[in-house]
């Protein structure tokens, strides 16, 4: 059986997990190389995963023998350039979310992908999470009737250090966190979001406002076919990593939630259950299923389950949310590059 | 010990519960009369509760001997007139929510109350629910740090019959349902809402739109001191009566929810827990605590825990939500009567 | 409508609750008197509940005018004498659990009741708890198929003070705590327990062993028709008052549990839910429903839902459990008074 | 880095999972061969896992080059012979639970292991389950005080087919199911069980009694240092696979449970959560952690976390439970081979 040769670009936390999964848990793939601008980090990951090749740039990795596909897990800002380069080299691509930080970049990426004909998948891994998968099946089976309201919550435990805001290589809250829910909204409601309205706050950490970011947000959603929704995002919930989604329909509702109760401690303080504190723990299975599917998709020559178009559409909602936040009024969701940006 | 003589105006479902509570469960009160424009209904309730006096109007009930206070549980539209009449007669008043259906009416009511010096309480009974009370205490104790986000959900099981929309005696969704959450928002966040943005839907029951109402809504909230929030209301969730509130702070979060798990059935379909289907069941204790407190407040000559001002302020948020819904943009919360209404 | 005149004997915690319920929440009853060997306590309760008559003994209370029925809530040891006296006076009786502390006494009580023809009910109030009532209905509806295993847990928060053990007026753990589960076992399984086996421990509080009592126990059950079961009792769980019952059948299982989740605090320690700490809180509704039913049963001349026979049968299981504990082997359940006791 | 060469004997469901884990998820191991008396099945598993060597017997597999250790996952009855053979060949061993079906066999196995000096681990994989691991840590940290009561429930979804009972190659309920809880009891209570008492039932499937087995059981436990406990096992719960353990201490209690709530469906029937239906799903992580630890233990030359002695001691409790079931009285736990069996 042919194994797919994959290289991972960017071996921070996220890329490293992809590399580990490819190396250890995806028998149909062969991790042939890792690359990182921090070449030392790439070397170390290569050594730990016992693979031979590590590089300091995508360009050099692309020359590695046996490389069929690349996983792009750089900071958000560099997605666009990396995708264009990898596509030009004819490599299939799994690109982490968000697709890009602007619609102009996103369009260039999709064009590059389309021109070269490489396969392209965007890293909305929640679509691979077992609970979300079951939720989707039950919605499709009509168990909640017609979807009426979409609700989602995404809370990270600890806010990024100020240096992360300062470096400016990743998008603001809407692009790094809420983008997952924007994708879930489209996917689970099987509809498009036409307009959004956002309130944001950074009152408990005013410094982040200087970098154009916010600590928390609530985004109202209006869907094309009449449904409505709301997404809450919070960068520093402190108590844990907490993701919950609910789709409320005409007949019932379905909830997906990260608050488990596998373990309960009963003490005088009350009934205590541990809360997950980290996305890589909560979604470990989803990340693995995602990369397995990516590999199989290519080996079996199937269309990707999460396309570049999906990446673009979620991005367009994030852009609209940011516009609403900046302008203090609802903003239409549009995939067109705004004139001002041309 | 002196007992407070109370009459109940309007003995539909809600007024009847107040009458029952007063008759059976509040020893410091004496239910002296009930009144209803449907005089036959008043008679029947009086008979069932074994009290002597029933009337076909507030005016006639006000002449009943021993009447110190009245509970107003008429349809919303008639609150204003009833409060003004009762105040003029010098009776202390517990008025069901919403205070009124317009700011102009509300101001007239508060003026009447203020001029006559009667005690006045508004029926936001969730403030008396044991779980909300504990939540408030924990927030005040600083257990979640500084409140950052307010979230609330209010879902009724079955939507009102079309005749209820047609009769036009009650307010739309924001005034009958969301008003509870508007009050909770103010109370639990100890802050005022300055602006709101609403999306609504009636796509699964378009007929209600003809009556100026909606089936579901999501309302984004902006608070004066930087916090944000969102409230979802849904008139016909079908699966049950479901109320949940969460206050998310800088250190943690507190959830109040109506989904219990006192009883669990484990069958091949899964783990099944019954869902409450009715507000009078879920909040039975709250309604009783409310009326007990109302009675004690008067007997001990204390200021009411939920004042007319509280009624006005929640109403102002509902008015703003309706404006946002009508105008398709955020609306400021203002207690001023809009010029157009003068 | 005729109201039932009721007197309460013993106004400690439990009797006081019955008196309050009768006075305030049961309109068909009239609390005519309270009695207690501590006559001062009886006087104070009478004063607080605003009734006229208080007595220092059952005998004197029995002469009170208007007394139709008595609630016996003395320490366990005095149930037998009180029931015989009240029955001789022709009063209907609600006797707290356990019926008695020995089978010999129990037989004398039932004989006295039977001879005088008074109505007699035993205070197994869990049969009136809404969750247990629903559980029973679902079992009867066949939702779990044929019952196979009965499981129950009863944990008190704080163990009794040593003085309570020393006074020797109440039964040991099996008689005061497990007796509830013995009754539930019979009721919910619709079968009789034929044999039991008990292990007990008092290792964390060895002093109680001196008084013939234990701190915790596990009792294996064997039912007549082939089912089996186990009951755990724990006098000092420390974290709260925790009652859970599960009936496992051939098709599914049904759980009744006191661990709610109305309120959840999410903090860095985890997800925390308060735990009930007191039986009068958890079962407030059950106690009220019980006394309401007792009153109605008499007024409508119906047979009691929990008969003296039920009291005797549960007691026989407790006696067998104690025998197993003392003899270190399984013990048959028998309602016969053992020869040695004659 | 040296990789441990492992062969798996018996590739039914359980052995197959071990083989998959070794092949795909344990980089420090190399799956060098599988063997099964059904040689065709061994060939197919080898082919699916893309390894070269498959055998029809342990003896032939033992000659395979590069084989350092074997996993024994045959039917219970064949554990003893397989362990003795593998030990004689100097291979390290992971043997599935139960160690054996009699104490005599168990002693022979441990002797063989001890004589040859191979490393030996028994497959009590729950000790590797993340929730049990955390529970153990919290108990050790003193969070529940002194352990007083041990409770455990193990329910399988579907009972074995009658053919499985007929084949007589596996132990009865105590040996296949309850054995896990016997081990947990020892491990989590850090104490030994001295005596047990069992009631059993097969009334809903009387055919199994002919094969000396039962459908359900409750086993009372008495520990050396004063604690007590109870374990319920049920072979055919029908609604799902359900494992729950609770350790109740002097200060609090800790619960480990398999009933999750990752996904909730709210419909008119109630709040519905899926129930796990299969042990390989519930304990997927535990099985992986177990085999990883086994491999590391050997590579790093550490003593195994679950020793042959542990296997023997859990078996001794199962033997005592069976004795109690057969003799209708409590049975002492003894590791001695009963005289009658010599």
PDB file of C-alpha atoms in Angstrom, chain A residues 80-276:
ATOM      1  CA  UNK A  80      -1.017  32.766   2.580  1.00  0.00           C
ATOM      2  CA  UNK A  81       2.584  32.799   1.423  1.00  0.00           C
ATOM      3  CA  UNK A  82       3.105  29.182   2.483  1.00  0.00           C
ATOM      4  CA  UNK A  83       0.029  27.926   0.689  1.00  0.00           C
ATOM      5  CA  UNK A  84       0.984  29.730  -2.501  1.00  0.00           C
ATOM      6  CA  UNK A  85       4.494  28.306  -2.380  1.00  0.00           C
ATOM      7  CA  UNK A  86       3.377  24.755  -1.608  1.00  0.00           C
ATOM      8  CA  UNK A  87       0.698  24.879  -4.294  1.00  0.00           C
ATOM      9  CA  UNK A  88       3.238  26.131  -6.834  1.00  0.00           C
ATOM     10  CA  UNK A  89       5.366  23.100  -5.961  1.00  0.00           C
ATOM     11  CA  UNK A  90       2.372  20.843  -6.623  1.00  0.00           C
ATOM     12  CA  UNK A  91       1.973  19.620  -3.066  1.00  0.00           C
ATOM     13  CA  UNK A  92      -1.375  18.798  -1.507  1.00  0.00           C
ATOM     14  CA  UNK A  93      -2.082  20.990   1.498  1.00  0.00           C
ATOM     15  CA  UNK A  94      -3.686  20.907   4.915  1.00  0.00           C
ATOM     16  CA  UNK A  95      -3.691  24.503   6.180  1.00  0.00           C
ATOM     17  CA  UNK A  96      -4.461  25.366   9.788  1.00  0.00           C
ATOM     18  CA  UNK A  97      -7.294  27.759  10.534  1.00  0.00           C
ATOM     19  CA  UNK A  98      -7.872  30.602   9.903  1.00  0.00           C
ATOM     20  CA  UNK A  99      -7.270  30.349   6.178  1.00  0.00           C
ATOM     21  CA  UNK A 100      -5.783  33.854   6.205  1.00  0.00           C
ATOM     22  CA  UNK A 101      -6.098  37.203   7.934  1.00  0.00           C
ATOM     23  CA  UNK A 102      -7.705  39.061   5.014  1.00  0.00           C
ATOM     24  CA  UNK A 103     -10.101  38.264   2.220  1.00  0.00           C
ATOM     25  CA  UNK A 104      -7.598  39.525  -0.357  1.00  0.00           C
ATOM     26  CA  UNK A 105      -5.009  36.993   0.786  1.00  0.00           C
ATOM     27  CA  UNK A 106      -7.626  34.264   0.958  1.00  0.00           C
ATOM     28  CA  UNK A 107      -8.658  34.841  -2.624  1.00  0.00           C
ATOM     29  CA  UNK A 108      -5.052  34.705  -3.789  1.00  0.00           C
ATOM     30  CA  UNK A 109      -4.601  31.412  -1.928  1.00  0.00           C
ATOM     31  CA  UNK A 110      -7.668  29.798  -3.432  1.00  0.00           C
ATOM     32  CA  UNK A 111      -6.626  30.993  -6.861  1.00  0.00           C
ATOM     33  CA  UNK A 112      -3.177  29.483  -6.457  1.00  0.00           C
ATOM     34  CA  UNK A 113      -4.699  26.226  -5.292  1.00  0.00           C
ATOM     35  CA  UNK A 114      -7.207  26.183  -8.097  1.00  0.00           C
ATOM     36  CA  UNK A 115      -4.604  27.003 -10.781  1.00  0.00           C
ATOM     37  CA  UNK A 116      -2.223  24.269  -9.705  1.00  0.00           C
ATOM     38  CA  UNK A 117      -4.942  21.717  -9.024  1.00  0.00           C
ATOM     39  CA  UNK A 118      -3.522  20.567  -5.677  1.00  0.00           C
ATOM     40  CA  UNK A 119      -5.883  19.260  -3.030  1.00  0.00           C
ATOM     41  CA  UNK A 120      -6.545  21.730  -0.259  1.00  0.00           C
ATOM     42  CA  UNK A 121      -8.067  21.241   3.160  1.00  0.00           C
ATOM     43  CA  UNK A 122      -8.601  23.745   5.992  1.00  0.00           C
ATOM     44  CA  UNK A 123      -8.027  22.733   9.608  1.00  0.00           C
ATOM     45  CA  UNK A 124     -11.504  23.019  11.106  1.00  0.00           C
ATOM     46  CA  UNK A 125     -10.930  19.916  13.148  1.00  0.00           C
ATOM     47  CA  UNK A 126     -14.114  20.181  15.194  1.00  0.00           C
ATOM     48  CA  UNK A 127     -15.933  18.697  12.230  1.00  0.00           C
ATOM     49  CA  UNK A 128     -14.006  15.532  13.096  1.00  0.00           C
ATOM     50  CA  UNK A 129     -14.765  15.533  16.814  1.00  0.00           C
ATOM     51  CA  UNK A 130     -16.869  12.456  17.648  1.00  0.00           C
ATOM     52  CA  UNK A 131     -19.517  14.438  19.528  1.00  0.00           C
ATOM     53  CA  UNK A 132     -19.903  17.031  16.766  1.00  0.00           C
ATOM     54  CA  UNK A 133     -20.058  14.248  14.197  1.00  0.00           C
ATOM     55  CA  UNK A 134     -22.905  12.572  16.081  1.00  0.00           C
ATOM     56  CA  UNK A 135     -24.642  15.926  16.529  1.00  0.00           C
ATOM     57  CA  UNK A 136     -24.497  16.526  12.787  1.00  0.00           C
ATOM     58  CA  UNK A 137     -25.913  13.079  12.065  1.00  0.00           C
ATOM     59  CA  UNK A 138     -28.813  13.629  14.420  1.00  0.00           C
ATOM     60  CA  UNK A 139     -29.575  17.023  12.934  1.00  0.00           C
ATOM     61  CA  UNK A 140     -29.493  15.510   9.458  1.00  0.00           C
ATOM     62  CA  UNK A 141     -31.775  12.741  10.685  1.00  0.00           C
ATOM     63  CA  UNK A 142     -34.294  15.405  11.626  1.00  0.00           C
ATOM     64  CA  UNK A 143     -34.256  14.688  15.337  1.00  0.00           C
ATOM     65  CA  UNK A 144     -34.518  18.361  16.310  1.00  0.00           C
ATOM     66  CA  UNK A 145     -36.729  19.411  13.389  1.00  0.00           C
ATOM     67  CA  UNK A 146     -35.864  22.623  11.544  1.00  0.00           C
ATOM     68  CA  UNK A 147     -32.841  24.421  13.073  1.00  0.00           C
ATOM     69  CA  UNK A 148     -33.939  27.771  14.521  1.00  0.00           C
ATOM     70  CA  UNK A 149     -31.091  29.007  16.740  1.00  0.00           C
ATOM     71  CA  UNK A 150     -27.349  28.317  16.732  1.00  0.00           C
ATOM     72  CA  UNK A 151     -25.438  28.924  19.961  1.00  0.00           C
ATOM     73  CA  UNK A 152     -21.798  28.378  20.645  1.00  0.00           C
ATOM     74  CA  UNK A 153     -19.278  29.144  23.359  1.00  0.00           C
ATOM     75  CA  UNK A 154     -15.516  28.946  23.092  1.00  0.00           C
ATOM     76  CA  UNK A 155     -13.444  29.747  26.134  1.00  0.00           C
ATOM     77  CA  UNK A 156      -9.712  29.371  26.505  1.00  0.00           C
ATOM     78  CA  UNK A 157      -8.230  28.915  29.956  1.00  0.00           C
ATOM     79  CA  UNK A 158      -5.394  31.400  29.892  1.00  0.00           C
ATOM     80  CA  UNK A 159      -5.161  34.461  27.683  1.00  0.00           C
ATOM     81  CA  UNK A 160      -2.120  34.737  25.404  1.00  0.00           C
ATOM     82  CA  UNK A 161       0.884  36.550  26.876  1.00  0.00           C
ATOM     83  CA  UNK A 162       1.131  40.185  25.834  1.00  0.00           C
ATOM     84  CA  UNK A 163       4.088  39.263  23.650  1.00  0.00           C
ATOM     85  CA  UNK A 164       1.746  37.195  21.487  1.00  0.00           C
ATOM     86  CA  UNK A 165      -0.432  40.234  20.915  1.00  0.00           C
ATOM     87  CA  UNK A 166       2.616  42.342  20.250  1.00  0.00           C
ATOM     88  CA  UNK A 167       4.110  39.997  17.671  1.00  0.00           C
ATOM     89  CA  UNK A 168       1.061  40.498  15.508  1.00  0.00           C
ATOM     90  CA  UNK A 169       1.528  37.228  13.633  1.00  0.00           C
ATOM     91  CA  UNK A 170      -1.888  35.834  14.530  1.00  0.00           C
ATOM     92  CA  UNK A 171      -5.354  37.234  14.072  1.00  0.00           C
ATOM     93  CA  UNK A 172      -7.459  38.752  16.784  1.00  0.00           C
ATOM     94  CA  UNK A 173     -10.014  36.760  18.824  1.00  0.00           C
ATOM     95  CA  UNK A 174     -12.477  36.426  15.918  1.00  0.00           C
ATOM     96  CA  UNK A 175      -9.792  34.913  13.678  1.00  0.00           C
ATOM     97  CA  UNK A 176      -8.142  32.551  16.154  1.00  0.00           C
ATOM     98  CA  UNK A 177     -11.000  31.474  18.386  1.00  0.00           C
ATOM     99  CA  UNK A 178     -14.454  32.396  17.054  1.00  0.00           C
ATOM    100  CA  UNK A 179     -13.486  31.182  13.575  1.00  0.00           C
ATOM    101  CA  UNK A 180     -14.162  27.609  14.765  1.00  0.00           C
ATOM    102  CA  UNK A 181     -17.725  28.557  15.685  1.00  0.00           C
ATOM    103  CA  UNK A 182     -18.224  30.466  12.453  1.00  0.00           C
ATOM    104  CA  UNK A 183     -17.392  27.255  10.633  1.00  0.00           C
ATOM    105  CA  UNK A 184     -19.608  25.158  12.920  1.00  0.00           C
ATOM    106  CA  UNK A 185     -22.453  27.623  12.375  1.00  0.00           C
ATOM    107  CA  UNK A 186     -22.296  27.121   8.604  1.00  0.00           C
ATOM    108  CA  UNK A 187     -21.773  23.387   8.828  1.00  0.00           C
ATOM    109  CA  UNK A 188     -24.317  22.421  11.475  1.00  0.00           C
ATOM    110  CA  UNK A 189     -27.021  24.826  10.319  1.00  0.00           C
ATOM    111  CA  UNK A 190     -26.440  23.933   6.655  1.00  0.00           C
ATOM    112  CA  UNK A 191     -26.979  27.557   5.864  1.00  0.00           C
ATOM    113  CA  UNK A 192     -24.945  30.716   5.342  1.00  0.00           C
ATOM    114  CA  UNK A 193     -24.587  33.620   7.746  1.00  0.00           C
ATOM    115  CA  UNK A 194     -25.658  36.849   6.053  1.00  0.00           C
ATOM    116  CA  UNK A 195     -25.087  39.416   8.775  1.00  0.00           C
ATOM    117  CA  UNK A 196     -23.481  39.684  12.199  1.00  0.00           C
ATOM    118  CA  UNK A 197     -23.385  42.062  15.121  1.00  0.00           C
ATOM    119  CA  UNK A 198     -20.601  42.049  17.682  1.00  0.00           C
ATOM    120  CA  UNK A 199     -20.006  43.512  21.086  1.00  0.00           C
ATOM    121  CA  UNK A 200     -16.558  43.071  22.564  1.00  0.00           C
ATOM    122  CA  UNK A 201     -14.796  43.832  25.788  1.00  0.00           C
ATOM    123  CA  UNK A 202     -11.254  44.204  26.964  1.00  0.00           C
ATOM    124  CA  UNK A 203     -12.068  45.955  30.202  1.00  0.00           C
ATOM    125  CA  UNK A 204     -10.357  43.362  32.401  1.00  0.00           C
ATOM    126  CA  UNK A 205      -7.150  43.585  30.341  1.00  0.00           C
ATOM    127  CA  UNK A 206      -7.123  46.964  28.625  1.00  0.00           C
ATOM    128  CA  UNK A 207      -3.607  46.460  27.221  1.00  0.00           C
ATOM    129  CA  UNK A 208      -4.870  44.103  24.527  1.00  0.00           C
ATOM    130  CA  UNK A 209      -6.979  46.881  23.034  1.00  0.00           C
ATOM    131  CA  UNK A 210      -3.773  48.651  22.035  1.00  0.00           C
ATOM    132  CA  UNK A 211      -3.035  45.747  19.735  1.00  0.00           C
ATOM    133  CA  UNK A 212      -6.487  45.852  18.146  1.00  0.00           C
ATOM    134  CA  UNK A 213      -7.629  42.790  20.008  1.00  0.00           C
ATOM    135  CA  UNK A 214     -10.318  42.032  22.584  1.00  0.00           C
ATOM    136  CA  UNK A 215     -10.662  39.695  25.566  1.00  0.00           C
ATOM    137  CA  UNK A 216     -14.228  38.551  24.963  1.00  0.00           C
ATOM    138  CA  UNK A 217     -16.993  38.953  22.428  1.00  0.00           C
ATOM    139  CA  UNK A 218     -20.595  38.096  21.729  1.00  0.00           C
ATOM    140  CA  UNK A 219     -21.554  37.863  18.076  1.00  0.00           C
ATOM    141  CA  UNK A 220     -25.183  37.788  16.970  1.00  0.00           C
ATOM    142  CA  UNK A 221     -25.794  35.842  13.759  1.00  0.00           C
ATOM    143  CA  UNK A 222     -28.464  36.113  11.091  1.00  0.00           C
ATOM    144  CA  UNK A 223     -28.748  33.234   8.654  1.00  0.00           C
ATOM    145  CA  UNK A 224     -30.034  33.364   5.084  1.00  0.00           C
ATOM    146  CA  UNK A 225     -33.043  31.152   5.665  1.00  0.00           C
ATOM    147  CA  UNK A 226     -34.364  32.846   8.777  1.00  0.00           C
ATOM    148  CA  UNK A 227     -32.433  31.233  11.615  1.00  0.00           C
ATOM    149  CA  UNK A 228     -30.514  33.321  14.158  1.00  0.00           C
ATOM    150  CA  UNK A 229     -27.644  32.675  16.522  1.00  0.00           C
ATOM    151  CA  UNK A 230     -25.028  33.875  18.943  1.00  0.00           C
ATOM    152  CA  UNK A 231     -21.412  32.994  19.587  1.00  0.00           C
ATOM    153  CA  UNK A 232     -19.474  33.885  22.697  1.00  0.00           C
ATOM    154  CA  UNK A 233     -15.693  33.813  22.767  1.00  0.00           C
ATOM    155  CA  UNK A 234     -13.511  34.428  25.776  1.00  0.00           C
ATOM    156  CA  UNK A 235      -9.729  34.377  25.697  1.00  0.00           C
ATOM    157  CA  UNK A 236      -9.077  33.906  29.409  1.00  0.00           C
ATOM    158  CA  UNK A 237     -11.818  32.034  31.259  1.00  0.00           C
ATOM    159  CA  UNK A 238      -9.289  31.071  33.912  1.00  0.00           C
ATOM    160  CA  UNK A 239     -11.248  28.017  35.128  1.00  0.00           C
ATOM    161  CA  UNK A 240     -10.598  25.870  32.073  1.00  0.00           C
ATOM    162  CA  UNK A 241     -10.954  25.224  28.375  1.00  0.00           C
ATOM    163  CA  UNK A 242     -14.655  25.125  27.705  1.00  0.00           C
ATOM    164  CA  UNK A 243     -16.360  24.570  24.393  1.00  0.00           C
ATOM    165  CA  UNK A 244     -20.127  24.134  24.080  1.00  0.00           C
ATOM    166  CA  UNK A 245     -22.406  24.257  21.086  1.00  0.00           C
ATOM    167  CA  UNK A 246     -26.174  23.990  20.940  1.00  0.00           C
ATOM    168  CA  UNK A 247     -28.425  23.755  17.934  1.00  0.00           C
ATOM    169  CA  UNK A 248     -32.024  24.465  18.836  1.00  0.00           C
ATOM    170  CA  UNK A 249     -34.686  23.337  16.414  1.00  0.00           C
ATOM    171  CA  UNK A 250     -38.428  23.340  16.033  1.00  0.00           C
ATOM    172  CA  UNK A 251     -38.702  19.936  17.747  1.00  0.00           C
ATOM    173  CA  UNK A 252     -35.788  19.828  20.158  1.00  0.00           C
ATOM    174  CA  UNK A 253     -32.242  20.795  20.807  1.00  0.00           C
ATOM    175  CA  UNK A 254     -28.849  19.159  20.678  1.00  0.00           C
ATOM    176  CA  UNK A 255     -25.929  20.100  22.911  1.00  0.00           C
ATOM    177  CA  UNK A 256     -22.273  19.297  22.467  1.00  0.00           C
ATOM    178  CA  UNK A 257     -20.214  20.183  25.493  1.00  0.00           C
ATOM    179  CA  UNK A 258     -16.752  19.771  26.853  1.00  0.00           C
ATOM    180  CA  UNK A 259     -17.779  19.582  30.506  1.00  0.00           C
ATOM    181  CA  UNK A 260     -17.522  15.886  31.312  1.00  0.00           C
ATOM    182  CA  UNK A 261     -18.305  14.108  34.509  1.00  0.00           C
ATOM    183  CA  UNK A 262     -16.078  11.075  34.342  1.00  0.00           C
ATOM    184  CA  UNK A 263     -14.749  11.896  37.777  1.00  0.00           C
ATOM    185  CA  UNK A 264     -16.601  13.447  40.666  1.00  0.00           C
ATOM    186  CA  UNK A 265     -15.233  14.408  44.022  1.00  0.00           C
ATOM    187  CA  UNK A 266     -17.822  14.812  46.764  1.00  0.00           C
ATOM    188  CA  UNK A 267     -16.471  16.915  49.565  1.00  0.00           C
ATOM    189  CA  UNK A 268     -17.868  19.445  51.969  1.00  0.00           C
ATOM    190  CA  UNK A 269     -17.380  22.140  49.313  1.00  0.00           C
ATOM    191  CA  UNK A 270     -19.789  20.312  47.028  1.00  0.00           C
ATOM    192  CA  UNK A 271     -19.687  17.951  44.099  1.00  0.00           C
ATOM    193  CA  UNK A 272     -16.552  18.755  42.129  1.00  0.00           C
ATOM    194  CA  UNK A 273     -15.708  17.634  38.610  1.00  0.00           C
ATOM    195  CA  UNK A 274     -12.434  18.434  36.889  1.00  0.00           C
ATOM    196  CA  UNK A 275     -12.656  20.776  33.894  1.00  0.00           C
ATOM    197  CA  UNK A 276     -10.522  20.296  30.791  1.00  0.00           C
TER     198      UNK A 276
END
